[in-house]
Amino acid sequence: MEVDSLYQELILDHYKRPHGRGLREPFGAEVHHVNPTCGDEITLRVDLSDDDVVRDVSYDGQGCSISQASASILYEQVVGQSRKDAEGILAAFLELMHGRGQVEPNEEILGDAIAFAGVAKYPARVKCALLSWLAWEDAVLRIRAERNGSNG
Amino acid sequence: MEVDSLYQELILDHYKRPHGRGLREPFGAEVHHVNPTCGDEITLRVDLSDDDVVRDVSYDGQGCSISQASASILYEQVVGQSRKDAEGILAAFLELMHGRGQVEPNEEILGDAIAFAGVAKYPARVKCALLSWLAWEDAVLRIRAERNGSNG
Amino acid sequence: MSLTVADGRLDVSSLRHDFPILGRTVRNGNPLVYLDSGATSQKPVQVLDAEREFYEKHNAAVHRGAHLLAEEATDAYEASRSTIAAFIGASADEIVFTKNATEALNLVAFAFGTATALWEHGSGPGPDEDRFVLRPGDEIAVTEFEHHANLVPWQELCRRTGAVLRVITITEGGRLDSASLAAVICERTRVVAFTHQSNVLGTVLPVDQVVAAARAVGALVVLDACQSVPHQKVNVAELGVDLLAFSGHKMLGPTGIGVLWGRNSLLNSMPPFLTGGSMIETVWQYESTFAMAPQRFEAGVPMAAQAVGLAAACDYLESVGLDRITNHEQELTALALAELGAIPGLRVLGPTDTDARGGAVAFTVDGIHPHDVGQLLDDRGIAVRVGHHCAWPLHRRLDAVASTRASFYLYNEASEVHALADGVRAAIKYFGAS
Amino acid sequence: MSLTVADGRLDVSSLRHDFPILGRTVRNGNPLVYLDSGATSQKPVQVLDAEREFYEKHNAAVHRGAHLLAEEATDAYEASRSTIAAFIGASADEIVFTKNATEALNLVAFAFGTATALWEHGSGPGPDEDRFVLRPGDEIAVTEFEHHANLVPWQELCRRTGAVLRVITITEGGRLDSASLAAVICERTRVVAFTHQSNVLGTVLPVDQVVAAARAVGALVVLDACQSVPHQKVNVAELGVDLLAFSGHKMLGPTGIGVLWGRNSLLNSMPPFLTGGSMIETVWQYESTFAMAPQRFEAGVPMAAQAVGLAAACDYLESVGLDRITNHEQELTALALAELGAIPGLRVLGPTDTDARGGAVAFTVDGIHPHDVGQLLDDRGIAVRVGHHCAWPLHRRLDAVASTRASFYLYNEASEVHALADGVRAAIKYFGAS
Ligand SMILES: Cc1ncc(COP(=O)(O)O)c(C=O)c1O
Ligand SMILES: Cc1ncc(COP(=O)(O)O)c(C=O)c1O
Ligand code: FES
Ligand code: FES
């Protein structure tokens, strides 16, 4: 089935047994993102250390297999990374998702997130895969904006 | 030329030498009508005797050959008639104009106005032919409304 | 055309030949099973040919020219208006062309907004328009069934004017709640806007009951007929509503055209909406007066080719027979309700019998997201809709984030319903749910 | 396609084969001489084929489905947006599809109306939208050139909000009056809305001059580009205006589609206009939030097939070459000005040379009404427009009740200009005037 390229084993695994799910303390920012076309939502918290290490990403919400698995893999990939490195992963992930299946995924940077390569061929599912990642980006931006605000 | 059926000799004559043109006293009502598609206008006065005879129709304005000739022929046909008869002419004229060239004109009722039979085949010109006639109808309605108003 | 078989039922396999897209294969070389007509319908060649003929032979700006082509184009456009009017039992001067049903519904909401703004600024409105002025305390009623197109314009109107939005609720079984209807409609109600047929649950609403309640308080009745006009004989004279909206693209017509119906006198009492060319009577440098309806609401060069296409769609539907289409859809719906209803873990949203119910069947499956169900169906060539179907508050009310929806039309076959049920079972197996 | 001849000029007789309607005969068996492209253009088969292919292969509701057809339809729709954006030097997220230019201009006027109403009712608007709030004393400036579509919406906005309409006048020669521009634009000016090219006089307005005046006082600049985008290379980045509108049907595209261009950040600061499906972010029962532009302004199922057709029209125009089209039209215009100008009793309205002037040539003939001139031309198969061409105040300004207008496009030939002049002379003879 063509659809197997979308529903990689790894994605189904993360979907059925998500990692890092649940909202936890402490956190620097909490965001709430919605996918307007389907109504799915995610609440996501990011804890960023003073020296810019992603200490935790915790989340809750509802959504399809792709969005749930994507949040789980986001957790796996970015927690413990420096913010810079995590942003690099995000950039590579965005490029992959918007590549319509034409972009060669970089496994070194993406790790397990390369399992989403097949999603890029299903434009309607790209938003699913991106829901948690864009929430993460937003949360990090807010933390930094707040820090800059209190600095300046 | 096909267009000769539109521009009957009689229409061109009335256009070049309009009858009854100019605004005169006395009058029971004066109306101002506009053809929105071309911007042409007519000011028209009707004098209706107490026993419902159309004593005068006087008019002024600008417009194409069809509208000018039509006003002139309106004047010819209805002045001196009873209101009832004049309304009969109007009804026959309206039927002819909306007949798309399919309605057999009744010369007995319409008189010279049958020259407009060809106009019905040019939908964009029907409004031209009707401009003065509908103004006349409106003016008569107003006179009667006023009479009823002062009666009632 | 002979589109029926001996017993008076639809000859579906014949009429499918009129729809080129239905001969297509999709993913994995599967033949297309199109069960998404609730979103938009497919188009028969008769409609496409009519549009093309207009462009190739008669195209000109309508109501703007005096040359032969302009006459022909205007004739084609106005003849289409008459055809479409007759299709719903109306007369031509009651039909306003819009770009879709959404614009038609907004037109009505903006009539209230404009009349109110003119009143507030002392620059009108005329006495006729008074009916459209919203004053403090005035209320607008909608139902929980509404598509966003018949909800958000009213929310926004309330924000712009200070009017209050009230909502008539639905029962557990997915029917209009009469008690709520009675409780919501009151002397302050100025408009009752509701859907004829739910695009999610298929529920056909009791129009006469709502009309009676609205009439009792003098409220204007606006009907969203997007899901009824394509599927059943709708006669505006019998419905008793004041204004009614539907879209061309859901009834075999082209994209880019919708219809607002209203009695001519009512339309003429509404302030204009979009302004510009062709909707005017006189234009001065600082002010203008406006044409009578329907021209008053058709500013600019209109979607003439699309009107011609929509008229061809009406002709096609008439030639097939609306009643036959309704019956055919009911059979498919009954089958779908039976087949899907038998699947463990599957919950059909809304009425589970075909009583006062059209052919939209939305459902959820325990443990599988609607989008994942839809994806597996898509992989088999089955096109359904997933999500909230532009009825998000209704989904919340039903405790469903989203649903999977199959919707039927004249060209669908029983075999496609079986394929749907097979596909759902396969999806359940694939995701190892229930 | 090889649409040019050796010296780089247009190969008109070849490209005419792409336009089936041009092979038609009209009254008295005369071949059609179509000189009414200013009202609407004819369509090449490439555009008609593109639309038809969309319907026959990819039709589905865009941005609403997850199945293959819906993906393909969405792709086709969004790819069309990119093509059309590139055509005017913009990016895709700056392009809003409307039903025609009239809707696009109304959208802008209603943004002001809505922001003002929300402000007055204390229900918003957001800080971004403040730019669109009109307060007592605020002014809106237009010019005497304007088409009703860029005049009446502003008149009506003033009626709804209490803002004041100001008018920049024109010179005797049919050019924008710089002194009037300087006098009208002031600190109170919030919007300057004007046409790029007059649909009556052909005058091309000095955009930079108006932009400079508007910028100096912080006013928003709205350009009606209906008569420029089809005929010359328009690059929004170079123009410096804030918002720009044009129609598809005047540039070889289908009826039923128009475009509003604006920088994405500006579009996002405007309140929504039509509301409903696909333009929302979240919908609750009593309130909603909205998507970013361009989706924010595209409520309901859009005119997808028409977007595909318009993109095909852009491709066609590009393949012919906009510069070549401009040159070709200039040649025809020069010829028309010379031939018509030589006819005794004929008065050309507006500029009589081709300097900053497009291919609309309107004229009056002493003693013969424009409609009668047009009728005689029609009898010879020559289609021109008669009347005020939706620019009534401009005609009053020129002391003309109406005029006869010929307008040219890529498919017109010099022989057609001769036919026009012959026809006018014949009309003069027919009516025995001058
Ligand atoms: C200068 C100008 N502005 C606006 C319009 C309105 O365009 P549309 O009727 O396509 O909305 C036109 C054409 O009718 C025009 O020529
Ligand atoms: C019930 C209902 N109302 C309104 C609409 C809006 O129609 P359109 O998107 O064609 O404007 C739809 C379809 O999308 C619908 O199903
Ligand atoms: S369907 Fe909602 S996030 Fe995937
Ligand atoms: S053209 Fe104006 S009345 Fe005939």
Coordinates of N, CA, C and O and ligand atoms in Angstrom, one line a residue, chain A residues 35 38-40 62-64 66-67 125 127-128 131, chain C residues 369 371, ligand 3:
Chain A
N35 N -4.9 23.2 14.8 CA -4.9 23.0 13.4 C -6.3 23.3 12.9 O -7.2 22.5 13.2
C38 N -8.7 20.6 11.0 CA -9.2 19.4 11.6 C -9.7 19.7 13.0 O -10.5 18.9 13.6
G39 N -9.3 20.8 13.6 CA -9.7 21.1 15.0 C -8.8 20.5 16.0 O -9.0 20.6 17.2
D40 N -7.7 19.8 15.6 CA -6.8 19.2 16.6 C -6.0 20.2 17.3 O -5.7 21.3 16.8
Q62 N -4.9 16.5 21.5 CA -5.5 15.4 20.7 C -5.1 15.6 19.3 O -4.8 16.7 18.8
G63 N -5.1 14.5 18.6 CA -4.8 14.6 17.1 C -4.7 13.2 16.5 O -4.9 12.2 17.1
C64 N -4.3 13.3 15.2 CA -4.2 12.1 14.5 C -2.9 11.4 14.8 O -2.0 11.9 15.5
I66 N -0.3 11.0 13.0 CA 0.9 11.7 12.5 C 1.2 12.8 13.5 O 2.4 13.0 13.9
S67 N 0.2 13.5 14.0 CA 0.5 14.7 14.9 C 1.0 14.1 16.3 O 1.9 14.7 16.9
R125 N -1.3 16.2 5.2 CA -0.8 15.7 6.5 C 0.4 16.5 7.0 O 0.8 16.3 8.1
K127 N 0.6 19.6 7.8 CA 0.2 20.3 9.0 C 0.2 19.5 10.3 O 0.4 20.0 11.3
C128 N -0.2 18.2 10.1 CA -0.3 17.3 11.3 C 1.1 17.2 11.8 O 1.4 17.3 13.0
L131 N 2.4 20.4 13.6 CA 1.7 21.0 14.7 C 2.6 21.2 16.0 O 2.7 22.3 16.5
Chain C
H369 N -8.2 8.2 14.7 CA -8.5 9.6 14.3 C -9.2 9.6 13.0 O -8.8 8.9 12.1
H371 N -9.0 11.5 10.5 CA -8.1 11.7 9.4 C -7.3 10.5 9.0 O -7.1 10.2 7.8
Ligands
FES3 S1 -5.7 15.6 11.4 FE1 -5.5 17.0 13.0 S2 -3.5 17.1 13.4 FE2 -3.6 15.5 11.9

